[in-house]
Amino acid sequence: MTFPVEKVRADFPILQREVNGLPLAYLDSAASAQKPNQVIDAESAFYRHGYAAVHRGIHTLSAQATESMENVRKQASRFINARSAEELVFVRGTTEGINLVANSWGTENIRAGDNIIISEMEHHANIVPWQMLCERKGAELRVIPLHPDGTLRLETLAALFDDRTRLLAITHVSNVLGTENPLPDMIAPVPKPGTLITIPSQMLLPDAPREGVIVNLAELRLYYYPPGENRVQVYPIGIGLQGLETPVMDTRIGQKIPNPTWTPTAGIRQRSLERGITLPPVIPAGPNNPLGRYALRLAHGNGEYLIHGTSAPDSVGLRVSSGCIRMNAPDIKALFAQVRTGTPVKVINQPVKFSVEPNGIRYVEVHRPLSPEEEQNVQTMPYVLPAEFTAFRNAQGVDSRLVDKALYRRAGYPVSVSAGQTPAVNTTAVESAQNGFVGEEGQTRATQ
């Protein structure tokens, strides 16, 4: 699958002209981006047939214009995988957007003595707003210097960070140097030597039979219980996006497929065409295959749902698929080697899990629910709680205030809600609703 360069160029009228006797190669999009036919035609149609103020009128044209704009907000939120369309704020450009953050978030959160870190390669628009904010608040602006080759001197980053660092504002790709910065390495907190780092690795097992494969959509996790063994393996997954949700199901593994080929469906082809990408009829096995090197076909329906690897590892942990379940390459390889055709698979949706442990401590683990529509805020979206949970919340030994706090925070890891109890400080892991606890190598061992 290759990017259709000439097809995309044909969408831009200005790229059909010559400048100084040569085909135009336009490299100033950071300042003024050229527009494709689709944008030009859409704007022209709006001015000709639908122009009206949005969110201000009650007449038909205003209502139609408002609906069109909000539909664009939903599409854009889906494109960037935002949790909700409400997270998107339309601005006229990056400069306005950065100034908006500086004058809203910055005004509320930056205090005298705090510091903000930028780099020496930043565009003017990512320097001046922070300079002005620091001057106004009595904060310090710190700068990551450059190597002679135009890359950041990352070895200086640890010295710049301290407990008063409030913001790291770094470009991903420099519009002048073309340098691509390693953001995943930079955005992780840089602690001082000796700092204790706590990474939550505990979880409650879902309320489901401890056999075969259990997929809990709400927590984006897959659990595998090896037959005859008293343990469970836990893997992160990616699932279907809004409108193409991975369904709840009771099924089994119908087929094991090593080195799968991929035949895109009509719907996938159409969505790809809308992005300017024409997919071939069949994508062969190999590193560019979206299914990865291993696939498990589920017996549900017509066999259209798979558990498979991916050529886009960043998609694991997100809602981005067309309904299939994605896994990291090492994880699907390990699972593929262990399961057999006929292994039961149960897909559930349990955002709230709870347990009473053998030592009497009560726990809840609350995840954000899966929203069926982009505009819903998953942080405030109400839960449908089972009757068993209501009984658990109101039971003796449970602090209902801690339960309500956990439901509000939706932190995604187990918290104790015991009334008047403090977990032992030497507890190595949280036991689960099924009496399982996190063991070595990221697996979860179960106890009877």
XYZ file of C-alpha atoms in Angstrom:
448
model
C 0.000 0.000 0.000
C 1.641 3.264 -1.190
C 0.672 6.883 -0.689
C -0.901 8.213 -3.945
C 1.293 11.298 -4.360
C 0.122 12.295 -7.834
C -3.527 11.802 -6.914
C -3.134 14.061 -3.892
C -1.221 16.698 -5.900
C -4.052 16.718 -8.436
C -6.424 17.842 -5.680
C -4.478 21.125 -5.281
C -5.097 23.542 -8.197
C -2.094 25.706 -7.338
C 0.271 22.747 -7.759
C -0.709 22.519 -11.421
C 1.064 25.801 -12.235
C 4.744 26.492 -12.838
C 6.921 29.024 -11.032
C 10.136 30.219 -12.683
C 9.616 27.598 -15.361
C 9.425 24.668 -12.927
C 6.523 22.731 -11.358
C 5.608 24.349 -8.060
C 6.952 22.640 -4.929
C 5.341 24.576 -2.082
C 7.181 24.338 1.255
C 5.614 27.194 3.233
C 2.541 25.381 4.571
C 3.511 26.193 8.156
C 2.721 29.841 7.389
C -0.043 29.533 4.773
C -1.306 26.110 3.773
C -2.611 25.663 0.243
C -6.162 24.387 -0.124
C -7.341 21.308 -2.076
C -10.360 21.302 -4.361
C -12.473 19.664 -1.676
C -11.940 22.588 0.717
C -12.314 25.232 -1.990
C -15.547 23.665 -3.251
C -16.968 23.232 0.256
C -16.216 26.844 1.229
C -17.620 28.128 -2.058
C -20.813 26.099 -1.617
C -21.211 27.401 1.929
C -20.830 31.038 0.843
C -23.194 30.518 -2.100
C -25.921 28.448 -0.501
C -25.662 28.211 3.288
C -23.834 31.181 4.813
C -25.167 32.107 8.265
C -23.947 32.690 11.817
C -23.506 29.607 13.995
C -24.815 29.249 17.561
C -26.516 32.638 17.293
C -29.693 32.338 15.257
C -32.934 30.367 15.375
C -33.663 30.541 11.651
C -33.158 27.598 9.290
C -29.867 28.690 7.713
C -28.286 29.317 11.111
C -29.433 25.921 12.391
C -28.046 24.200 9.290
C -24.720 26.036 9.549
C -24.437 25.135 13.232
C -25.180 21.475 12.517
C -22.575 21.396 9.744
C -19.902 22.906 11.983
C -20.626 20.507 14.840
C -20.498 17.553 12.441
C -17.025 18.700 11.406
C -16.059 18.865 15.081
C -17.173 15.245 15.508
C -15.259 14.111 12.415
C -12.117 15.918 13.556
C -12.350 14.446 17.058
C -12.622 10.964 15.548
C -9.627 11.643 13.306
C -7.360 12.580 16.233
C -8.945 9.985 18.559
C -10.193 12.556 21.078
C -12.246 11.182 23.954
C -15.041 13.627 23.135
C -15.886 16.207 20.479
C -16.164 18.672 23.368
C -12.369 18.575 23.658
C -11.970 20.358 20.299
C -11.786 24.150 20.131
C -11.643 25.715 16.670
C -8.981 28.417 16.233
C -7.712 30.323 13.209
C -4.212 28.874 13.432
C -1.478 27.515 15.658
C -0.474 30.978 16.864
C -3.965 31.714 18.146
C -4.171 28.241 19.694
C -0.919 28.626 21.649
C -1.907 32.097 22.831
C -5.252 30.723 23.959
C -3.543 28.026 26.051
C -1.078 30.540 27.510
C -3.814 32.992 28.458
C -6.237 30.399 29.846
C -4.384 27.400 31.254
C -1.230 29.425 31.849
C -3.000 32.206 33.723
C -4.654 29.715 36.058
C -1.738 27.340 36.639
C 1.588 29.198 36.410
C 2.832 30.813 39.622
C 5.873 32.862 40.596
C 8.921 30.581 40.766
C 7.522 28.035 38.306
C 9.302 27.336 35.028
C 8.395 26.518 31.435
C 10.749 24.652 29.083
C 10.929 25.288 25.332
C 13.651 24.568 22.780
C 16.016 26.728 20.779
C 14.368 25.597 17.523
C 10.860 26.853 18.340
C 8.778 28.970 15.994
C 8.150 32.539 17.152
C 4.563 31.567 17.969
C 5.812 29.040 20.541
C 8.221 31.468 22.204
C 6.551 34.861 22.669
C 3.357 33.637 24.429
C 5.448 31.820 27.045
C 7.861 34.756 27.396
C 4.968 37.101 28.084
C 3.340 34.638 30.492
C 6.580 34.197 32.452
C 7.097 37.967 32.659
C 3.528 38.434 33.850
C 3.701 35.661 36.449
C 7.304 35.918 37.631
C 8.136 32.486 36.192
C 11.299 31.331 34.407
C 11.578 30.363 30.736
C 14.186 27.638 30.180
C 15.570 26.671 26.778
C 16.908 23.330 25.485
C 19.977 24.157 23.319
C 20.833 22.655 19.933
C 23.696 20.587 18.595
C 25.455 21.984 15.487
C 23.516 19.471 13.355
C 20.182 20.994 14.408
C 19.108 18.296 16.870
C 18.237 18.952 20.494
C 20.830 18.469 23.205
C 18.641 16.022 25.096
C 21.390 15.378 27.632
C 20.590 18.818 29.100
C 16.911 18.039 29.619
C 17.246 16.339 32.996
C 19.069 19.356 34.408
C 16.342 21.717 33.196
C 13.503 19.747 34.814
C 12.740 20.211 38.498
C 9.728 20.123 40.805
C 8.634 23.592 39.622
C 8.492 22.660 35.923
C 4.919 23.157 34.767
C 5.081 22.898 30.979
C 7.253 21.440 28.226
C 6.360 23.170 24.926
C 8.311 21.535 22.103
C 7.652 21.337 18.380
C 7.375 17.859 16.903
C 9.010 18.806 13.582
C 10.883 22.083 13.115
C 9.515 24.175 10.244
C 13.036 25.563 9.626
C 15.438 22.699 10.372
C 13.199 19.759 9.525
C 14.324 18.083 12.751
C 11.870 15.508 14.110
C 12.058 15.476 17.888
C 11.685 12.193 19.857
C 8.601 13.306 21.769
C 7.812 9.934 23.429
C 11.197 10.085 25.150
C 10.826 13.750 26.058
C 7.306 13.886 27.451
C 7.959 11.284 30.129
C 8.644 12.913 33.500
C 12.336 13.364 34.226
C 12.777 12.617 37.939
C 15.675 13.542 40.139
C 18.082 10.735 41.145
C 16.593 8.699 43.977
C 12.991 9.645 43.171
C 10.548 6.790 43.842
C 8.359 6.082 40.809
C 5.086 4.184 41.266
C 3.558 2.565 38.171
C 0.118 1.005 38.788
C 0.276 -2.628 37.673
C -2.525 -4.053 39.787
C -5.972 -4.913 38.524
C -9.154 -6.699 39.481
C -10.126 -9.596 37.267
C -13.455 -9.069 35.486
C -16.590 -10.835 36.652
C -16.522 -13.636 34.073
C -15.681 -17.361 33.952
C -11.985 -18.001 34.377
C -11.489 -19.923 31.163
C -10.291 -19.246 27.669
C -10.106 -15.653 26.474
C -11.955 -12.809 28.202
C -11.957 -9.396 26.530
C -13.124 -6.466 28.660
C -13.785 -3.656 26.211
C -14.133 -0.949 28.854
C -10.600 -1.419 30.158
C -9.034 -2.293 26.779
C -7.591 -5.533 28.148
C -7.567 -9.166 27.110
C -7.290 -11.910 29.723
C -6.176 -15.431 28.854
C -6.559 -18.315 31.316
C -4.293 -21.212 30.241
C -6.166 -24.506 30.740
C -5.113 -26.480 33.781
C -3.072 -23.593 35.205
C -3.866 -21.366 38.153
C -2.881 -18.077 36.509
C -4.009 -15.509 33.965
C -2.133 -13.542 31.306
C -3.163 -9.935 30.660
C -2.596 -7.978 27.437
C -3.508 -4.461 26.216
C -5.714 -4.270 23.135
C -7.218 -1.850 20.632
C -10.922 -2.095 19.755
C -13.575 -0.720 17.391
C -14.225 2.989 17.113
C -17.609 4.696 17.542
C -20.046 3.445 14.945
C -17.924 0.339 14.336
C -17.881 -0.987 17.878
C -16.477 -4.371 18.834
C -19.612 -6.268 19.916
C -20.198 -8.015 23.215
C -20.293 -11.731 22.413
C -19.948 -15.319 23.619
C -18.036 -17.208 20.964
C -14.915 -19.270 20.339
C -11.788 -19.249 18.207
C -12.892 -20.590 14.850
C -9.604 -20.441 12.941
C -5.916 -19.768 13.534
C -4.301 -17.891 10.647
C -0.510 -17.436 10.503
C 0.777 -14.807 8.058
C -2.727 -13.598 7.161
C -3.604 -11.657 4.043
C -6.093 -8.806 4.339
C -9.077 -8.262 2.066
C -10.507 -4.807 2.912
C -14.294 -4.657 3.182
C -16.388 -2.305 1.060
C -16.846 -0.008 4.050
C -13.123 0.163 4.750
C -12.437 0.872 1.070
C -14.922 3.732 1.081
C -13.512 5.282 4.258
C -10.001 5.026 2.803
C -11.127 6.684 -0.446
C -12.521 9.569 1.590
C -8.964 10.064 2.881
C -7.530 9.890 -0.638
C -6.163 6.343 -0.303
C -7.047 3.589 -2.764
C -6.582 0.148 -1.230
C -5.604 -2.860 -3.373
C -8.050 -5.792 -3.532
C -5.833 -7.884 -1.263
C -2.882 -6.909 0.914
C -0.426 -9.822 1.150
C 1.222 -11.084 4.297
C 4.211 -9.067 5.420
C 5.311 -6.093 7.517
C 2.809 -3.724 5.855
C -0.187 -5.959 6.489
C -2.546 -4.270 9.004
C -3.329 -7.671 10.542
C 0.268 -8.320 11.533
C 1.711 -11.835 11.388
C -0.955 -13.692 13.371
C -4.753 -13.649 13.392
C -7.418 -15.553 15.315
C -10.782 -15.611 13.546
C -13.762 -15.646 15.917
C -16.736 -17.881 15.155
C -19.206 -15.068 15.921
C -21.489 -14.077 13.035
C -19.894 -14.698 9.665
C -16.371 -14.738 11.051
C -15.830 -11.043 10.359
C -14.176 -10.356 13.727
C -10.522 -11.169 14.381
C -8.036 -10.936 17.199
C -4.885 -9.975 15.343
C -1.578 -8.141 15.395
C -1.069 -4.754 13.799
C 1.355 -2.784 11.669
C 0.414 0.294 13.735
C 1.463 -0.491 17.330
C 0.422 2.987 18.511
C -3.196 1.943 17.905
C -3.122 -0.599 20.742
C -4.905 0.970 23.693
C -7.212 3.022 21.463
C -10.614 2.765 19.794
C -9.505 2.880 16.166
C -10.344 -0.433 14.476
C -13.359 -1.394 12.369
C -14.481 -3.799 15.099
C -11.601 -6.263 15.319
C -9.344 -6.598 18.365
C -5.728 -5.506 17.914
C -2.735 -6.666 19.942
C 0.949 -5.828 20.047
C 3.116 -8.129 17.935
C 4.803 -10.006 20.850
C 1.443 -10.413 22.612
C -0.489 -11.909 19.695
C 2.486 -14.173 18.963
C 2.396 -15.501 22.531
C -1.387 -15.891 22.555
C -1.442 -17.524 19.108
C 1.051 -20.162 20.266
C -1.082 -21.135 23.274
C -4.712 -21.140 22.181
C -6.406 -23.830 20.142
C -9.298 -23.785 17.720
C -12.440 -23.984 19.822
C -11.018 -22.020 22.773
C -13.938 -20.079 24.307
C -13.902 -16.305 23.867
C -16.129 -13.987 25.876
C -16.236 -10.264 25.060
C -17.726 -8.153 27.860
C -18.072 -4.491 28.763
C -17.432 -3.975 32.485
C -16.193 -0.458 33.298
C -16.730 -1.008 37.043
C -15.193 -3.956 38.896
C -15.301 -4.629 42.635
C -14.186 -7.242 45.144
C -14.099 -8.313 48.765
C -10.728 -9.954 49.373
C -9.962 -12.858 51.719
C -8.278 -10.385 54.082
C -11.527 -8.379 54.250
C -10.344 -5.381 52.258
C -12.806 -4.007 49.706
C -11.659 -2.712 46.324
C -13.212 -1.044 43.313
C -11.632 -0.415 39.917
C -13.416 2.133 37.736
C -12.732 2.802 34.053
C -14.294 5.372 31.757
C -17.307 3.910 29.938
C -17.285 3.463 26.177
C -19.235 6.296 24.577
C -21.405 5.412 21.554
C -21.037 8.951 20.183
C -18.056 11.289 19.935
C -19.754 14.232 21.634
C -20.324 12.365 24.890
C -17.918 13.174 27.718
C -16.708 9.833 29.093
C -15.557 11.522 32.298
C -19.143 12.493 33.189
C -21.133 9.927 31.208
C -23.383 7.991 33.649
C -22.828 4.323 34.416
C -25.393 1.548 34.349
C -24.426 -0.199 37.581
C -25.556 -3.757 38.376
C -27.647 -4.469 41.456
C -24.716 -6.396 42.937
C -22.641 -3.217 42.934
C -25.346 -1.276 44.796
C -25.406 -4.008 47.425
C -21.588 -3.890 47.620
C -21.600 -0.093 48.054
C -24.152 -0.204 50.859
C -22.645 -3.198 52.664
C -21.103 -2.979 56.091
C -17.358 -2.464 55.868
C -17.544 -0.301 52.728
C -17.059 3.472 52.869
C -19.652 4.673 50.351
C -17.921 8.058 50.127
C -14.762 6.371 48.849
C -16.851 4.389 46.364
C -18.478 7.569 45.055
C -15.074 9.231 44.808
C -13.748 6.302 42.766
C -16.791 6.463 40.477
C -16.151 10.171 39.979
C -12.393 9.867 39.341
C -12.580 6.855 37.005
C -8.847 6.335 37.486
C -8.625 2.849 35.949
C -6.786 1.100 38.803
C -7.934 -0.596 42.048
C -8.528 1.580 45.101
C -9.428 0.469 48.602
C -12.913 1.511 49.745
C -12.867 -0.270 53.091
C -14.432 1.597 55.975
C -11.878 2.321 58.670
C -9.302 -0.108 57.244
C -5.809 0.557 55.962
C -4.195 -1.998 53.607
C -1.014 -3.557 54.982
C 2.059 -1.677 53.804
C 3.825 -4.916 52.915
C 1.073 -6.061 50.532
C 2.845 -6.745 47.251
C -0.207 -6.632 45.018
C -3.948 -6.143 44.995
C -5.940 -9.353 44.968
C -8.764 -9.407 42.462
C -12.477 -10.016 42.347
C -11.581 -13.583 41.399
C -8.812 -13.732 44.033
C -6.047 -13.135 41.500
C -3.021 -10.936 42.010
C -0.352 -9.478 39.798
C 2.739 -11.644 39.675
C 6.032 -11.596 37.813
C 6.532 -10.578 34.198
C 3.247 -8.690 33.996
C 1.134 -11.831 34.385
C -1.563 -12.347 36.968
C -1.571 -15.479 39.076
C -4.864 -16.680 40.492
C -5.300 -18.211 43.929
C -8.001 -20.551 45.140
